[in-house]
Short mmCIF file of C-alpha atoms and ligand atoms in Angstrom, two decimals:
data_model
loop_
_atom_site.label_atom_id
_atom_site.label_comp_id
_atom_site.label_asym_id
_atom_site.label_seq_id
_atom_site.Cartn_x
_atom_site.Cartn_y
_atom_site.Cartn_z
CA UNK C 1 -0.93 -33.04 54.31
CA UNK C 2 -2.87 -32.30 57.70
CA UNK C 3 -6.32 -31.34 57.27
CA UNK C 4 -8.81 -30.00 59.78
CA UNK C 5 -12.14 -29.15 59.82
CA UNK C 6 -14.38 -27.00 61.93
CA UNK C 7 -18.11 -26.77 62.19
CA UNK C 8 -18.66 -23.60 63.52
CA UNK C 9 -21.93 -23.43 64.65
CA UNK C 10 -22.27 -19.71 65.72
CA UNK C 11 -19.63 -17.96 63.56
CA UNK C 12 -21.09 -15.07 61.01
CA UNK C 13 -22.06 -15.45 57.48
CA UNK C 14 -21.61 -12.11 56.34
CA UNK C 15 -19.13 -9.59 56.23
CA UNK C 16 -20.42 -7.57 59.39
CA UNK C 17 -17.74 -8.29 61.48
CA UNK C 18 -17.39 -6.10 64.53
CA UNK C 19 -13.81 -6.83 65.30
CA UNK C 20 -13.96 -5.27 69.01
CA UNK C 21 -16.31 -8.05 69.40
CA UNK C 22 -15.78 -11.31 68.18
CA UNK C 23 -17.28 -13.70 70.92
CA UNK C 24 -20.61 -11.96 70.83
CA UNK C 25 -21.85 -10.68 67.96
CA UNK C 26 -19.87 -12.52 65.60
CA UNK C 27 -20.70 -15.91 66.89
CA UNK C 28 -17.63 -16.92 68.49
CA UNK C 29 -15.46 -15.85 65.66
CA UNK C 30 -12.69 -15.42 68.56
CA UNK C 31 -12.94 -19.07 68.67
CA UNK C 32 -12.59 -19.85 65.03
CA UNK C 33 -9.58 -17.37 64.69
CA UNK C 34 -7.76 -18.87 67.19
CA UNK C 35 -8.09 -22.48 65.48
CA UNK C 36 -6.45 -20.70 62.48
CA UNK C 37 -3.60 -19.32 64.39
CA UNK C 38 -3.27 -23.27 66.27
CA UNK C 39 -3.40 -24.88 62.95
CA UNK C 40 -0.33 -22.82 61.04
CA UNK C 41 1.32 -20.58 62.63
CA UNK C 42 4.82 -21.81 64.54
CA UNK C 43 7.12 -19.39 66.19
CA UNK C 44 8.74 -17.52 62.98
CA UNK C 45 6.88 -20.12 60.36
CA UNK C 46 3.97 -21.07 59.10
CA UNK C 47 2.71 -24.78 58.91
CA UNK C 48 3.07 -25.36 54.90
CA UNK C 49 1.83 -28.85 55.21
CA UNK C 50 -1.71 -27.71 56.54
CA UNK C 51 -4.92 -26.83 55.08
CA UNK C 52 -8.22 -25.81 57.53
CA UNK C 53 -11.87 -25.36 57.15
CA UNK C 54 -13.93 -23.57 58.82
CA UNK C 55 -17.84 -23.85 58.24
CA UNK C 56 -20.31 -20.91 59.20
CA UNK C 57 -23.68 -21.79 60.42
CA UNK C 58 -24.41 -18.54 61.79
CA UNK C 59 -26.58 -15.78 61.01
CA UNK C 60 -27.35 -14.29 58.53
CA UNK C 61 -26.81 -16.69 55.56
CA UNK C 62 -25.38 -19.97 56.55
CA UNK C 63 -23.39 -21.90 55.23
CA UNK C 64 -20.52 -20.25 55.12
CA UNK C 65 -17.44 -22.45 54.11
CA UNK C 66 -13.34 -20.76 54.64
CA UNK C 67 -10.46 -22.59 53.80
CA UNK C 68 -6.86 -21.88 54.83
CA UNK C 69 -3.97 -22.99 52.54
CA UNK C 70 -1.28 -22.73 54.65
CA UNK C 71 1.10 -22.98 51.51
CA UNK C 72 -0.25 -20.19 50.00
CA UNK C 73 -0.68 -17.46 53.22
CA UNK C 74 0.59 -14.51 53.23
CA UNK C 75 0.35 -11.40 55.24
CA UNK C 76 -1.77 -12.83 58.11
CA UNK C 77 -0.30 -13.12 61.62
CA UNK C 78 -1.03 -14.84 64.33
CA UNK C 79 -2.95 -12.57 66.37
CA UNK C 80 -7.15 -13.08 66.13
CA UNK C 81 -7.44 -9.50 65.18
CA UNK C 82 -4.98 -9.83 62.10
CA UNK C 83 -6.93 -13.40 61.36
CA UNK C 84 -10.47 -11.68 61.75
CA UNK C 85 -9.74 -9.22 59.45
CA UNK C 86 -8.66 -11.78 56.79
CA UNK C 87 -11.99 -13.32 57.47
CA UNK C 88 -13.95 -10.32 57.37
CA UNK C 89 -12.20 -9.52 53.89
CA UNK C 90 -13.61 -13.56 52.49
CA UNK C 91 -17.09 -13.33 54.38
CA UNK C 92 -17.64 -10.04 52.34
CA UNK C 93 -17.40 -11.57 49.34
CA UNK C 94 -20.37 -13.17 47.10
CA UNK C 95 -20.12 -17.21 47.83
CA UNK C 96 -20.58 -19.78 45.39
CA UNK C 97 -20.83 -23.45 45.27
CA UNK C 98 -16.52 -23.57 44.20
CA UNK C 99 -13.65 -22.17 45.84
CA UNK C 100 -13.10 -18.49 45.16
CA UNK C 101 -10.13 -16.91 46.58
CA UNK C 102 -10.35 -13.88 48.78
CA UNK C 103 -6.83 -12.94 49.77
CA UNK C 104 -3.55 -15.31 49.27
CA UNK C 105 -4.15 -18.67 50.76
CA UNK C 106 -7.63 -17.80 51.85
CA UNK C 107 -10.98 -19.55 49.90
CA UNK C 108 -14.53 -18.65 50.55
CA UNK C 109 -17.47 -20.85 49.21
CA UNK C 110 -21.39 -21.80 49.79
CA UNK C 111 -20.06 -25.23 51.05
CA UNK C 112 -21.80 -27.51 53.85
CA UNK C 113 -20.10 -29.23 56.95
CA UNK C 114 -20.55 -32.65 55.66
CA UNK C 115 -19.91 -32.14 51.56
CA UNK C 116 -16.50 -30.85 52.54
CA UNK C 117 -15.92 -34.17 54.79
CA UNK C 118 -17.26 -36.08 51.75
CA UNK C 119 -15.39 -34.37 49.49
CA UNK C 120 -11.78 -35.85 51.10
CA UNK C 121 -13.10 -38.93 51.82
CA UNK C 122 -13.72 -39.37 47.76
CA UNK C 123 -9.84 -37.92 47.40
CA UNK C 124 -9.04 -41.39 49.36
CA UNK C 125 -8.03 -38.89 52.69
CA UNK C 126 -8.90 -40.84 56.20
CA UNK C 127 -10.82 -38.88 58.14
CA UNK C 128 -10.96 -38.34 61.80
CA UNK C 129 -13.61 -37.30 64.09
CA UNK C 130 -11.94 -35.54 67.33
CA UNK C 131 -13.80 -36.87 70.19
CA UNK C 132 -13.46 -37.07 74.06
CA UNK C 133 -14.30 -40.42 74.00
CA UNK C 134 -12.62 -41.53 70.81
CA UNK C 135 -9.34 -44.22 70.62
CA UNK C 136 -6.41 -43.15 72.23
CA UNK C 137 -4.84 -41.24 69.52
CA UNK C 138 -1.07 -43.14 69.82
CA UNK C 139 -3.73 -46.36 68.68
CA UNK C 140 -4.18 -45.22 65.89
CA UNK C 141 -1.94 -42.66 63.90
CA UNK C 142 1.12 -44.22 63.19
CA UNK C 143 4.49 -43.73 61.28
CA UNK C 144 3.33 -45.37 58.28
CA UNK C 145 -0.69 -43.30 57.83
CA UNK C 146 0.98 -40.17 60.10
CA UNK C 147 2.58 -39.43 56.25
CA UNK C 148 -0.29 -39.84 54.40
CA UNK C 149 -3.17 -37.57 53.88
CA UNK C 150 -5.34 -37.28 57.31
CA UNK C 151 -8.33 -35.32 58.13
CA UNK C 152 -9.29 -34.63 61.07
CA UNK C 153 -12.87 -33.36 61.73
CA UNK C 154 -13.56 -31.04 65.19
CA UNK C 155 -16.80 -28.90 66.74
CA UNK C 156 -16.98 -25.69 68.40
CA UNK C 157 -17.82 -24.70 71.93
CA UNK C 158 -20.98 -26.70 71.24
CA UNK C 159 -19.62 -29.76 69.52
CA UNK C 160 -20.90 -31.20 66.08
CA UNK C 161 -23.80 -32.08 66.56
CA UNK C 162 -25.72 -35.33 67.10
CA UNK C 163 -26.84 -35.90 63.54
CA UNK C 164 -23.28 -35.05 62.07
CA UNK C 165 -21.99 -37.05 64.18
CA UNK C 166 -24.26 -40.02 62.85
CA UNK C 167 -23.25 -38.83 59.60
CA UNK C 168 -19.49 -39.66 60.33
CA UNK C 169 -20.15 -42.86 61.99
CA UNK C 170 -22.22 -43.76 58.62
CA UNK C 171 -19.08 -42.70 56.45
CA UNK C 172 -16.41 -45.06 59.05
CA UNK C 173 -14.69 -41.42 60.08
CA UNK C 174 -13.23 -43.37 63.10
CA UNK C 175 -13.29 -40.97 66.78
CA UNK C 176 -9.91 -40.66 68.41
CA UNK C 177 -9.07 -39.09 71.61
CA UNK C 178 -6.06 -36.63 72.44
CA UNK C 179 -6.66 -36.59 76.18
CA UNK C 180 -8.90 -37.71 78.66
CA UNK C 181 -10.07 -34.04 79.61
CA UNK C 182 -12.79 -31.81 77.51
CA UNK C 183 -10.31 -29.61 75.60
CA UNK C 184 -10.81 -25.94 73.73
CA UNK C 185 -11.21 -26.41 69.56
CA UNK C 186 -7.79 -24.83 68.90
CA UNK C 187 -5.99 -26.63 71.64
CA UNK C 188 -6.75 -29.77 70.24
CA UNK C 189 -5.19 -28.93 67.02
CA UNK C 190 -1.81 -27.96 68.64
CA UNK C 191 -1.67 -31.16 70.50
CA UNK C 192 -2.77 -33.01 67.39
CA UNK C 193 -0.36 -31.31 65.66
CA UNK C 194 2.91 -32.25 68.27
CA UNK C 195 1.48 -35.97 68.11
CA UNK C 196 2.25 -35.79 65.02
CA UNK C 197 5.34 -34.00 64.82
CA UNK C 198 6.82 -36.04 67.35
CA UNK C 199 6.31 -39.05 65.30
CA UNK C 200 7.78 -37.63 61.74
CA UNK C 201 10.77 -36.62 64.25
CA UNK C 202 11.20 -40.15 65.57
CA UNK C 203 11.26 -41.84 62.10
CA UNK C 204 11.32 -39.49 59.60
CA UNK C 205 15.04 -37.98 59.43
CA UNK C 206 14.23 -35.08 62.00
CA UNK C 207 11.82 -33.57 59.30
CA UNK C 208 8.18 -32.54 60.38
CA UNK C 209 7.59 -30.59 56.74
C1 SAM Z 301 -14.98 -27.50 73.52
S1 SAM Z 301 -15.11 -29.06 72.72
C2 SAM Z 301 -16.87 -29.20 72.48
C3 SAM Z 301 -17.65 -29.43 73.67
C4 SAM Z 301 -19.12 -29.66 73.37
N1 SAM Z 301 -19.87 -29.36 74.54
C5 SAM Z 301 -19.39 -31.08 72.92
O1 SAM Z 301 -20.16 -31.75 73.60
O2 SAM Z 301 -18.90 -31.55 71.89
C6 SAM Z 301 -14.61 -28.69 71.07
C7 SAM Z 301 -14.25 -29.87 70.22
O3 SAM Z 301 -12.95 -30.30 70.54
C8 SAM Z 301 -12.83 -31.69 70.32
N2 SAM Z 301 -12.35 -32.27 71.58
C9 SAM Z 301 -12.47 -31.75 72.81
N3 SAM Z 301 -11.85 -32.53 73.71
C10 SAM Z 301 -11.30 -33.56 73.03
C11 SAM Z 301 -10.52 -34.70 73.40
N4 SAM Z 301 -10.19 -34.94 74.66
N5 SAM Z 301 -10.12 -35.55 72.43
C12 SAM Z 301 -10.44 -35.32 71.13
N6 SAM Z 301 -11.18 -34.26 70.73
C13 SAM Z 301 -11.61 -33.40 71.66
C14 SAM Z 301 -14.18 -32.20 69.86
O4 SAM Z 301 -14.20 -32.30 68.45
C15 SAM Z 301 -15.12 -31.11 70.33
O5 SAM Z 301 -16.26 -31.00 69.52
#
């Protein structure tokens, strides 16, 4: 399984969603939605083997925790309308401290950044922290922990954070690099995502599911 989650510093906590106007008034909700459509959606497929987070810290009641089952979707497409509406449809809902499922595949709960990063760390997942500055990924994801269970933990346009960052030094989330350039959110997932797929190719019997 490939996990990934999102602190989303900006993105709405309510169901108010203008969808003619994601960046602005829904706290770069544009940017969130296009993670989602990086993170499952292949041409004609859907990444089964995927699950993503994204947590709200906007305005008006934050947190705000979503998570994506991407063997459970249905109906969504890849388009950041067709994904904000989904959203809209969770972020109208009442959240409480557990997962409570808005549409097929799609959770909602009153969740924060770093409980959900604690949370698979105590399921024995290794967690990631996508940085600039990190280890070269190829150092440190290969064939035998690219099958297990990784998490891989990412920021916004304005990055985690300097105290959540602390935070995943404290719990040994190790930082790896995908490139040596400042990279969008949901491009990062794609590339993290070929890395990866590249390497169940190469030793795995041609199989990336
Ligand atoms: C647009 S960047 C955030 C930029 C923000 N100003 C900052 O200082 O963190 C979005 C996220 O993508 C990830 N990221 C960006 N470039 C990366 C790279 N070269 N390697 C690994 N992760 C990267 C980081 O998790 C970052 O928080």
């Amino acid at each position: 399984m490939r996990e990934f989650i999102l602190k989303a510093n900006k993105a709405i906590t309510s169901g108010d969603v203008n969808l003619k106007d994601l960046p602005g008034s829904c706290g770069r909700l544009d940017l969130v939605c296009r993670c989602v459509s990086s993170a499952f959606f292949l041409s004609h497929d859907l990444r089964r083997d995927t699950v993503f987070y994204s947590v709200h810290y906007g305005n008006p009641n934050p947190p705000v925790a979503l998570k994506f089952v991407g063997s459970e979707l249905k109906r969504v497409s890849p388009d950041e309308r067709s994904i904000a509406i989904f959203i809209k449809k969770a972020l109208e809902k009442e959240h409480l401290s557990v997962w409570k499922e808005s549409t097929s595949g799609i959770y909602h709960a009153k969740k924060e950044f770093r409980d959900i990063i604690l949370e698979r760390k105590k399921e024995g997942k290794q967690i990631f922290y996508l940085h600039k500055n990190g280890v070269p990924i190829e150092d440190l994801i290969n064939p035998s922990n690219c099958k297990k269970d990784i998490v891989f933990v990412l920021g916004d346009h304005i990055g985690i954070g300097e105290e959540d960052e602390k935070f995943l030094d404290e719990i040994g989330a190790e930082r790896v690099s995908i490139s040596p350039l400042e990279l969008h959110a949901n491009q990062c997932i794609v590339i993290v995502h070929n890395i990866l797929d590249k390497i169940k190719c190469t030793y795995f019997s041609n199989s990336v599911s």
